[in-house]
Amino acid sequence: MTFDTSPARYKHWKLTFDGPIATLSMDVREDAGLSPDYKLKLNSYDLGVDIELADAIQRIRFEHPELRTVIVTSLKERIFCAGANIMMLRGSSHAAKVNFCKFTNETRLAIEDASANSGLKFLAALNGICAGGGYELALACDEIVLVDDGNSAVSLPEAPLLGVLPGTGGLTRVVDKRRVRRDLADYFSTLVEGVKGKRAVEWKLVDRVYPTSQFRDAVRKRADALAAASDRQATGPGITLNPLNPTVTESGLTYTAVTMTFDHAKRTAELTVLAPSGPQPSTAEEILKAGDQFWPLRAFRELDDALLRLRVNEPEIGTVLIRTEGDREAVLAIDRTLVEHQSHWLVHEMVLFMKRTLKRMDLTARTFFALIEPGSAFAGSLFELALAADRSYMFHDDNEENVVVLSPLNAGPLPMSNGLTRLQTRFLDDATKVSEVLAHAGPFNAAEAEEAGLVTFAPDEIDWDDEIRVAVEARAAFSPDAMTGLEANLRFAGPETLETKIFGRLTAWQNWIFQRPNAVGERGALKAYGEQGRPEFDWKRT
Amino acid sequence: MTFDTSPARYKHWKLTFDGPIATLSMDVREDAGLSPDYKLKLNSYDLGVDIELADAIQRIRFEHPELRTVIVTSLKERIFCAGANIMMLRGSSHAAKVNFCKFTNETRLAIEDASANSGLKFLAALNGICAGGGYELALACDEIVLVDDGNSAVSLPEAPLLGVLPGTGGLTRVVDKRRVRRDLADYFSTLVEGVKGKRAVEWKLVDRVYPTSQFRDAVRKRADALAAASDRQATGPGITLNPLNPTVTESGLTYTAVTMTFDHAKRTAELTVLAPSGPQPSTAEEILKAGDQFWPLRAFRELDDALLRLRVNEPEIGTVLIRTEGDREAVLAIDRTLVEHQSHWLVHEMVLFMKRTLKRMDLTARTFFALIEPGSAFAGSLFELALAADRSYMFHDDNEENVVVLSPLNAGPLPMSNGLTRLQTRFLDDATKVSEVLAHAGPFNAAEAEEAGLVTFAPDEIDWDDEIRVAVEARAAFSPDAMTGLEANLRFAGPETLETKIFGRLTAWQNWIFQRPNAVGERGALKAYGEQGRPEFDWKRT
C-alpha cells in the first residue's frame, strides 16, 4: 500500500482551475477500488479515493498559490457522495477499519487547517444525495450549499442503517462545529433519509439551498464571495511536489533524509532523520527555487510517508526508536530561515506541513522512544520528534558533547492538536518552565536536559545499552491494545479541541463499536446490510 | 442489586470521627464480595465495596456538617488497597465491567465535588502498597501521603499486568490533575512495581512521604492543616439519610415521588417524577427539620436510585420516557426557596446532590425522551430532565395550558460535567438565546417553547400518539451500541473537562479494550492473569 499519487493518476477526482477558484469533483470509478471485492457505487469511497483527495488538497496548497476557494462537488447526476463504501467496511479487518477512519479524519482536518491557516476556503456544493461520509466531508468545508430538488438530502445514516457511528468527525462536527442543537442532531443522526430543503437550513445542517435551476450560478457566486473574503497571502508560481520514490525492501524504507528499518522478530522499527548538509537556501527566492527539495519540506514529507506506510503495511511493529543524525547547527540554521521568512506563503506552508506531520506522529498508534546519542541532531524542529515521543533517552557522555537545542520552532509554530505546543503540554504543571527552557542560551547537555525535564532519562555509558534494551523489550511484550489506549490518553494532556474530540471521544467509541457483535458479528448490522433479513441484536445496553 | 446501605451495615469500611476529621478506613472482608466466585484479598474491591464508599461520602456531606477533612486510609497492615479485584473483573460480563467502572468513576468524582464545592478536604493516607484502583482512589483526593518504608509504592499496573487501562480516572488524573509529565506518566504506567519514596514525590505521584515511625503523626498534622484551610460553611446538626425503601416488582419501582415502570417486551421504561404537594418548608429551620423528606432531596435521591437500578438490573431497557406530574407552581416555589437559602449548608448540599443526579442521567447509557403533556410539571429544576433528555416532545394543545417554565435553577446551579449548564450546551451556537429564554417572563406554551428551541418537537393532538409511537419504536429497534456511542458524543457538545475526558476519552478506550481478545479472549491478559502461562497476544497494533 502506498500513498503516492498525482492529478494525472487520479481515478476518482477531477481537479480543475478557474482563476482563484478550483473545483474538486468526485467522480468515483466503480471498478477502481483498492480491492476487486467491492464496487464503489454512487460515489462511495475507499482509502484509495481518500488518498487522492488528500493529495489534491496538499497540491492546492503548494502548487497553486493563486487559489482562494475550492469547490468540492460531484460529477455524478443527483449524487454528491454516498459515504464510505459499506461492502469495503464489512470486508475490512478491525485494523483496516481503524486506519481508514484515521486517515480520512486527518484528510478532513487538513481541509480545515488549509482554511484556518492558509486562507483557502472550501465550499461543499452538494448537487445531490449526500450521505454519511459524504456529509462528513461537507462538514469539513467552510460552507455547505445543497440543491433543493425535492430529493437531495444530507444524512448520517450510519447508526440506524449500519449500527456504527458517523465516525469521520460527523457527530463531533454537527454539534461542536456547526453547533446544531443536540436534540435535533440526535433526531437527524437516526433518520436514514436525512433532512433536505428549508429544514436543513433551519437546523444549520447546511448553509443555503438553491433550486436546481439556480444551483450552478449560486455555487459560483458563493465561491466568488469566499474567494473575495479569503486572506490568502500566496502569489506567484507554486512549486511541484514530486514523487518521493523511497527504496522499499522487506526490511525497510530508504528516502533521502529518512530511513526506517524493521526488526519484525522484535516488532520494532528504527526511524532515523538526517539533518541537512551542504549549503541551504536562505532567501525566499532560493527557497522557491529549491521547492520540494528544500530540506524541511523534503524531510517531513518523507517522514509523513514513512509514518503512513508504517501504519498500514507494518501492523505488528509496535515500537519505533527515533534517532536523528548530522549537523544540529544546520537544523538550527534552517529553523532561523523558516522564522525569518515565515510571512512568505511557501515557507508558511512548509511550517504548516511540518506541523501536520508531527500531528500524524502524535496520532500514530505505535510507541515512540527517542534515542539521543552522540552525533544526533535533536535541535529545534527535530527536537519536536523527541517531544512527540512517549519517552526520550539521552546518552549521558562524560565529555558533554551530546546535546539537544531548542529553537523558536519549539515555541509556537508546531502546535499539537490540543492547541498547545509540545513544550506546553509537557510542562502543563508549570508554564514558567516553558519560558525557562526557551530562554536557555545554547544547547543542553544530558545532565541539563534531564534536570530541565526535556528528556525522560539520561543513562550513562555503563547503563545505556541495558537500559534501552530492557525498555524496548518490555514495551514490545505488553498488550498492543493496552499500549494504544495508554498512549491515546497520556499524549493528549490538557485542553481538548474539536480535533482531539474527534480522535479521543468519537474515534474511541467508534473503535469500540467496530469490535461489537452488534456491528461486526455474523448477524450484526454491518454484516447484515444488503443481505436478506434484518440484523439480530443483543439488546443489552452498555 | 441495590445501592442502599448505611454505616451500621458496612462490611468493608470503618467510618470514625474526631472533631472536624473523619477517618474512612478500608478493611475489606475477603469473603464478603458480591459473588462467592472470588475473594477480596489485599483490600481489593468489587462494586459492593464501592457502594459503601459512595454512601460514606454522601453521608459525610449530609449527616456530618462538623467535618472538614476526611482521611482515606486502610486498616490492613502494609496494604492500602490492591485495586479492583481481578478475579471479579475477569468473571464479569462486558456490561458489568462497564457499569462497575462507571459507578466507581462517579464515586471518585463525588469526592472531588465534595472538595471543590463543599470544602471537604480528602487526605489519602497510604499506609502501604497502593496499586491500580487503589491509587486511582488516592488520585481523587486532595492530597496524597505515602509511607516511606522501603516497600510501599504507588502503581498503575493495569496495562503491563492485565492488558487493560487504569480506567477509573487513573491515566487522566495523572497527567491532567496532578500534571505528571507525560513521559514520566508513560514510564510509571508500565511499571508493575510502581514508584516509591522520594522519586514518587519528585514525579508528583504523591505529595509527601514519611518514614513509618512518623507516618501516623504526620497524617494527623496534614489532616489538621487541611481542616484549618477548609472553607466549609456547615455547622450544627446534620440530617439523616434514611433508606428509600421503594416497592420493587418485576414491572417497576415505586418511590414516593418517582415511579419507573418497565415494558420488557418493548424494551422501554416510563419514568415519572411527581411535583411536591401540600405545604413545603420555606425557612432554613423548616428545611433542616424536614431533612431527607424535603422534596428536592427526596425526589432526586429516588431518581438517582432508580437510575442506578435501571443501569444494573435492567440491561435490555434501551429507551426511557420521562414524564413529570403535578403542580408546577410548587416546583417553582421550591426552586425559589433553594435559591433564597443557597448559602445555607444543607440547601447548598441539596442543590449539589440534584446536580450530581442529573449528571448521572447524562452518563446513563439509555435513550431518554421527555414527554411534556398536559398536567406535567416541567418547571425549573424538573425542566432539567427535559434538557438532559436526548429529545423532548411537547403536546401542542389548542387551549395552551400545556406549558414549561424556567427558574434560576436552569441558569447555573446545575451544570453538566462539561462545566456548562444544559441551556448553555443546548444553545452552544448562540449564548444570547440562553439569556433570552431565561429573561422570558412566565411559562412557554408549546408553540413558544418550540420556537425558542426549548423542546424538540411539538406535535398536536392529531399527530401526538403516532409520532411518539413511531419515535419510540424506531429507537428501540436500533443497535443498542450505536445508540450508546451516538448519545455519548451528542450529549457532550462544547468544552471537555477532566470529568468529561474520563468518561469520553478514557472510558471509551477502556471499553474498546474490554472487548479485545488481547484482554478478554481465552488467552488474553485479563484471563491469563494468575493462571499458568503467559498471555498470548495478537501483535497487531490498532
Coordinates of C-alpha atoms in Angstrom, one line a residue, chain A residues 42-337:
Chain A
L42 CA -22.8 6.1 -6.1
N43 CA -19.6 7.9 -5.4
S44 CA -18.9 5.8 -2.3
Y45 CA -15.3 5.7 -1.3
D46 CA -12.4 3.6 0.0
L47 CA -9.0 4.5 1.2
G48 CA -7.8 4.9 -2.4
V49 CA -10.3 7.6 -3.1
D50 CA -9.3 9.4 0.0
I51 CA -5.6 9.3 -0.7
E52 CA -6.4 11.2 -3.9
L53 CA -8.4 13.7 -2.0
A54 CA -5.6 14.2 0.5
D55 CA -3.1 14.6 -2.4
A56 CA -5.3 17.2 -4.1
I57 CA -5.6 19.3 -1.0
Q58 CA -1.9 19.2 -0.5
R59 CA -1.1 20.2 -4.0
I60 CA -3.6 23.0 -4.0
R61 CA -1.6 24.5 -1.1
F62 CA 1.9 24.1 -2.6
E63 CA 1.3 24.1 -6.4
H64 CA -1.4 26.7 -6.7
P65 CA -0.8 29.8 -4.8
E66 CA -3.4 31.6 -7.0
L67 CA -6.3 29.7 -5.5
R68 CA -8.6 31.2 -2.8
T69 CA -11.6 28.9 -3.0
V70 CA -12.0 25.2 -3.5
I71 CA -15.5 23.9 -4.6
V72 CA -15.9 20.3 -3.6
T73 CA -18.6 18.8 -5.7
S74 CA -19.5 15.7 -7.7
L75 CA -19.8 14.9 -11.4
K76 CA -22.5 12.2 -10.8
E77 CA -26.1 13.1 -11.6
R78 CA -28.1 13.8 -8.4
I79 CA -25.5 12.2 -6.2
F80 CA -22.8 14.0 -4.3
C81 CA -21.4 11.1 -2.3
A82 CA -22.9 8.0 -0.6
G83 CA -20.2 7.9 2.0
A84 CA -17.6 5.2 2.8
N85 CA -18.3 2.0 0.8
I86 CA -20.2 -0.4 3.1
M87 CA -19.0 -3.5 1.3
M88 CA -15.4 -2.3 1.8
L89 CA -16.1 -1.7 5.5
R90 CA -17.7 -5.1 6.1
G91 CA -14.9 -6.9 4.4
S92 CA -12.2 -5.0 6.3
S93 CA -10.3 -6.2 9.3
H94 CA -10.6 -4.2 12.5
A95 CA -7.2 -2.6 12.0
A96 CA -8.1 -1.7 8.4
K97 CA -11.3 0.0 9.5
V98 CA -9.5 1.9 12.2
N99 CA -6.7 3.0 9.9
F100 CA -9.2 4.0 7.2
C101 CA -11.1 6.2 9.6
K102 CA -7.9 7.7 11.0
F103 CA -6.6 8.7 7.6
T104 CA -10.0 10.1 6.4
N105 CA -10.2 12.1 9.6
E106 CA -6.7 13.5 9.0
T107 CA -7.7 14.5 5.5
R108 CA -10.8 16.4 6.6
L109 CA -8.7 18.1 9.3
A110 CA -6.2 19.1 6.6
I111 CA -9.1 20.8 4.8
E112 CA -9.9 22.8 8.0
D113 CA -6.2 23.5 8.5
A114 CA -6.0 25.0 5.0
S115 CA -9.0 27.1 5.7
A116 CA -7.9 28.3 9.2
N117 CA -4.2 28.9 8.4
S118 CA -3.8 29.3 4.6
G119 CA -7.0 31.3 3.8
L120 CA -8.2 28.6 1.4
K121 CA -12.0 28.5 1.7
F122 CA -13.8 25.3 0.9
L123 CA -17.3 25.3 -0.5
A124 CA -19.2 22.0 -0.4
A125 CA -21.6 22.1 -3.4
L126 CA -23.9 19.3 -2.8
N127 CA -25.5 18.6 -6.2
G128 CA -27.4 15.5 -5.0
I129 CA -27.7 12.9 -2.2
C130 CA -25.1 13.4 0.4
A131 CA -25.0 10.6 2.9
G132 CA -22.7 9.5 5.8
G133 CA -19.1 10.1 4.9
G134 CA -20.2 12.3 2.1
Y135 CA -21.9 14.7 4.6
E136 CA -18.9 14.3 6.9
L137 CA -16.7 15.6 4.0
A138 CA -19.1 18.5 3.6
L139 CA -18.9 19.2 7.3
A140 CA -15.2 19.8 7.0
C141 CA -15.8 22.6 4.4
D142 CA -16.4 26.2 5.4
E143 CA -19.8 26.4 3.7
I144 CA -22.3 23.9 2.6
V145 CA -24.8 24.5 -0.2
L146 CA -27.4 21.9 -1.1
V147 CA -29.5 21.6 -4.2
D148 CA -33.2 21.9 -3.4
D149 CA -34.7 19.5 -5.9
G150 CA -37.2 17.7 -3.6
N151 CA -34.9 14.7 -3.3
S152 CA -31.4 15.7 -2.4
A153 CA -30.8 15.5 1.4
V154 CA -27.9 15.4 3.8
S155 CA -27.9 12.4 6.2
L156 CA -25.9 10.5 8.7
P157 CA -27.5 7.0 8.4
E158 CA -24.6 5.1 9.9
A159 CA -26.2 4.4 13.3
P160 CA -29.7 3.5 12.1
L161 CA -28.6 1.6 9.0
L162 CA -25.3 0.0 9.9
G163 CA -25.1 0.1 13.7
V164 CA -21.9 2.2 13.7
L165 CA -21.2 5.8 14.2
P166 CA -20.6 8.7 11.7
G167 CA -17.0 8.4 12.9
T168 CA -15.2 10.6 10.4
G169 CA -15.9 13.6 12.6
G170 CA -19.6 13.6 11.8
L171 CA -21.1 13.6 15.3
T172 CA -18.5 15.9 16.6
R173 CA -18.7 18.5 13.8
V174 CA -22.5 18.5 13.8
V175 CA -22.7 19.7 17.4
D176 CA -19.3 21.3 18.0
K177 CA -18.5 23.0 14.7
R178 CA -21.9 23.7 13.2
R179 CA -23.5 23.7 16.6
V180 CA -26.6 22.0 15.7
R181 CA -28.8 21.7 18.7
R182 CA -28.1 18.3 20.4
D183 CA -31.7 17.1 20.3
L184 CA -32.0 18.0 16.6
A185 CA -28.6 16.3 16.0
D186 CA -30.0 13.2 17.8
Y187 CA -33.0 13.1 15.6
F188 CA -31.1 13.8 12.4
S189 CA -28.5 11.1 13.2
T190 CA -31.2 8.5 13.4
L191 CA -33.0 9.4 10.2
V192 CA -31.9 7.2 7.3
E193 CA -33.5 9.5 4.7
G194 CA -31.8 12.6 6.2
V195 CA -33.0 16.2 6.0
K196 CA -33.4 18.4 2.9
G197 CA -34.5 21.8 1.8
K198 CA -35.5 24.6 4.1
R199 CA -35.4 22.4 7.2
A200 CA -31.7 21.5 6.5
V201 CA -31.0 25.3 6.6
E202 CA -33.1 25.9 9.7
W203 CA -31.3 23.2 11.6
K204 CA -28.0 24.5 10.4
L205 CA -27.1 21.3 8.7
V206 CA -26.3 23.2 5.5
D207 CA -25.9 27.0 5.0
R208 CA -28.0 27.5 1.9
V209 CA -30.3 25.6 -0.5
Y210 CA -30.9 26.6 -4.1
P211 CA -33.4 25.2 -6.7
T212 CA -31.8 23.1 -9.4
S213 CA -32.1 25.9 -12.0
Q214 CA -30.2 28.3 -9.9
F215 CA -27.7 25.9 -8.3
R216 CA -24.8 26.3 -10.7
D217 CA -24.8 30.1 -10.7
A218 CA -25.3 30.3 -6.9
V219 CA -22.4 28.0 -6.3
R220 CA -20.2 30.2 -8.5
K221 CA -21.4 33.3 -6.6
R222 CA -20.7 31.8 -3.3
A223 CA -17.3 30.6 -4.4
D224 CA -16.5 34.2 -5.6
A225 CA -17.7 35.6 -2.3
L226 CA -15.5 33.2 -0.4
A227 CA -12.5 34.0 -2.6
A228 CA -13.1 37.7 -2.1
A229 CA -13.1 37.2 1.7
S230 CA -10.1 35.0 1.7
D231 CA -6.9 36.4 3.3
R232 CA -4.6 34.0 1.4
Q233 CA -1.2 35.7 1.0
A234 CA 0.1 33.4 -1.7
T235 CA 1.1 34.7 -5.1
G236 CA 3.3 33.8 -8.0
P237 CA 4.1 30.4 -9.2
G238 CA 3.8 27.4 -7.0
I239 CA 6.3 24.6 -6.5
T240 CA 5.8 21.0 -7.6
L241 CA 5.5 18.1 -5.2
N242 CA 7.5 15.4 -6.9
P243 CA 7.2 11.7 -6.0
L244 CA 9.2 10.6 -3.1
N245 CA 10.3 7.3 -4.6
P246 CA 11.7 5.6 -1.5
T247 CA 13.6 2.4 -1.8
V248 CA 11.3 -0.2 -0.3
T249 CA 12.5 -3.6 0.9
E250 CA 11.3 -6.2 3.3
S251 CA 13.4 -4.7 5.9
G252 CA 12.8 -1.1 5.5
L253 CA 12.2 2.2 3.7
T254 CA 15.0 4.5 2.5
Y255 CA 14.4 8.1 1.5
T256 CA 16.9 10.9 1.2
A257 CA 16.6 12.2 4.7
V258 CA 14.6 9.5 6.4
T259 CA 15.2 5.8 6.8
M260 CA 13.0 3.3 8.6
T261 CA 14.2 -0.2 9.2
F262 CA 12.1 -3.0 10.6
D263 CA 13.0 -5.8 13.0
H264 CA 10.0 -8.0 12.6
A265 CA 11.1 -10.5 15.1
K266 CA 11.4 -7.9 17.8
R267 CA 8.4 -5.9 16.5
T268 CA 10.5 -2.7 16.5
A269 CA 11.5 -0.2 13.9
E270 CA 14.4 2.3 13.8
L271 CA 13.5 5.6 12.3
T272 CA 16.3 8.0 11.5
V273 CA 16.1 11.5 10.3
L274 CA 19.2 13.1 8.8
A275 CA 19.9 16.8 9.3
P276 CA 20.5 18.9 6.2
S277 CA 24.1 19.1 4.9
G278 CA 25.8 21.5 2.5
P279 CA 24.6 24.9 1.6
Q280 CA 21.0 25.7 2.2
P281 CA 18.6 28.3 0.7
S282 CA 18.3 31.3 2.8
T283 CA 16.2 33.7 0.8
A284 CA 12.6 33.4 -0.3
E285 CA 13.8 33.2 -3.9
E286 CA 16.2 30.4 -3.2
I287 CA 13.6 28.5 -1.2
L288 CA 11.1 28.8 -4.1
K289 CA 13.8 27.5 -6.4
A290 CA 14.6 24.6 -4.1
G291 CA 10.9 23.8 -3.9
D292 CA 10.2 20.3 -2.6
Q293 CA 13.9 19.6 -2.3
F294 CA 14.3 22.2 0.5
W295 CA 15.2 20.1 3.5
P296 CA 12.3 20.9 5.8
L297 CA 9.7 20.0 3.2
R298 CA 11.6 17.1 1.9
A299 CA 12.5 15.5 5.2
F300 CA 9.0 16.0 6.7
R301 CA 7.2 14.7 3.5
E302 CA 9.4 11.6 3.8
L303 CA 8.6 11.3 7.5
D304 CA 4.9 11.6 6.8
D305 CA 5.1 9.0 4.1
A306 CA 7.1 6.6 6.3
L307 CA 4.5 7.0 9.2
L308 CA 1.6 6.3 6.8
R309 CA 3.3 3.2 5.4
L310 CA 4.2 2.0 8.9
R311 CA 0.6 2.3 10.0
V312 CA -0.9 0.4 7.1
N313 CA 1.9 -2.0 6.0
E314 CA 3.6 -2.9 9.2
P315 CA 0.8 -3.8 11.7
E316 CA 3.0 -5.8 14.1
I317 CA 5.7 -3.2 14.5
G318 CA 4.8 -1.8 18.0
T319 CA 7.7 0.3 19.0
V320 CA 9.7 2.8 17.0
L321 CA 13.1 4.0 18.0
I322 CA 13.7 7.5 16.7
R323 CA 17.1 8.9 16.1
T324 CA 18.5 11.9 14.3
E325 CA 21.9 12.3 12.7
G326 CA 24.0 15.1 11.4
D327 CA 24.7 18.7 11.9
R328 CA 22.4 20.2 14.5
E329 CA 23.7 23.7 13.6
A330 CA 22.3 23.1 10.1
V331 CA 18.9 22.3 11.5
L332 CA 19.0 25.5 13.7
A333 CA 20.0 27.5 10.6
I334 CA 17.0 26.1 8.7
D335 CA 14.8 27.0 11.6
R336 CA 16.1 30.5 11.6
T337 CA 15.4 30.8 7.9

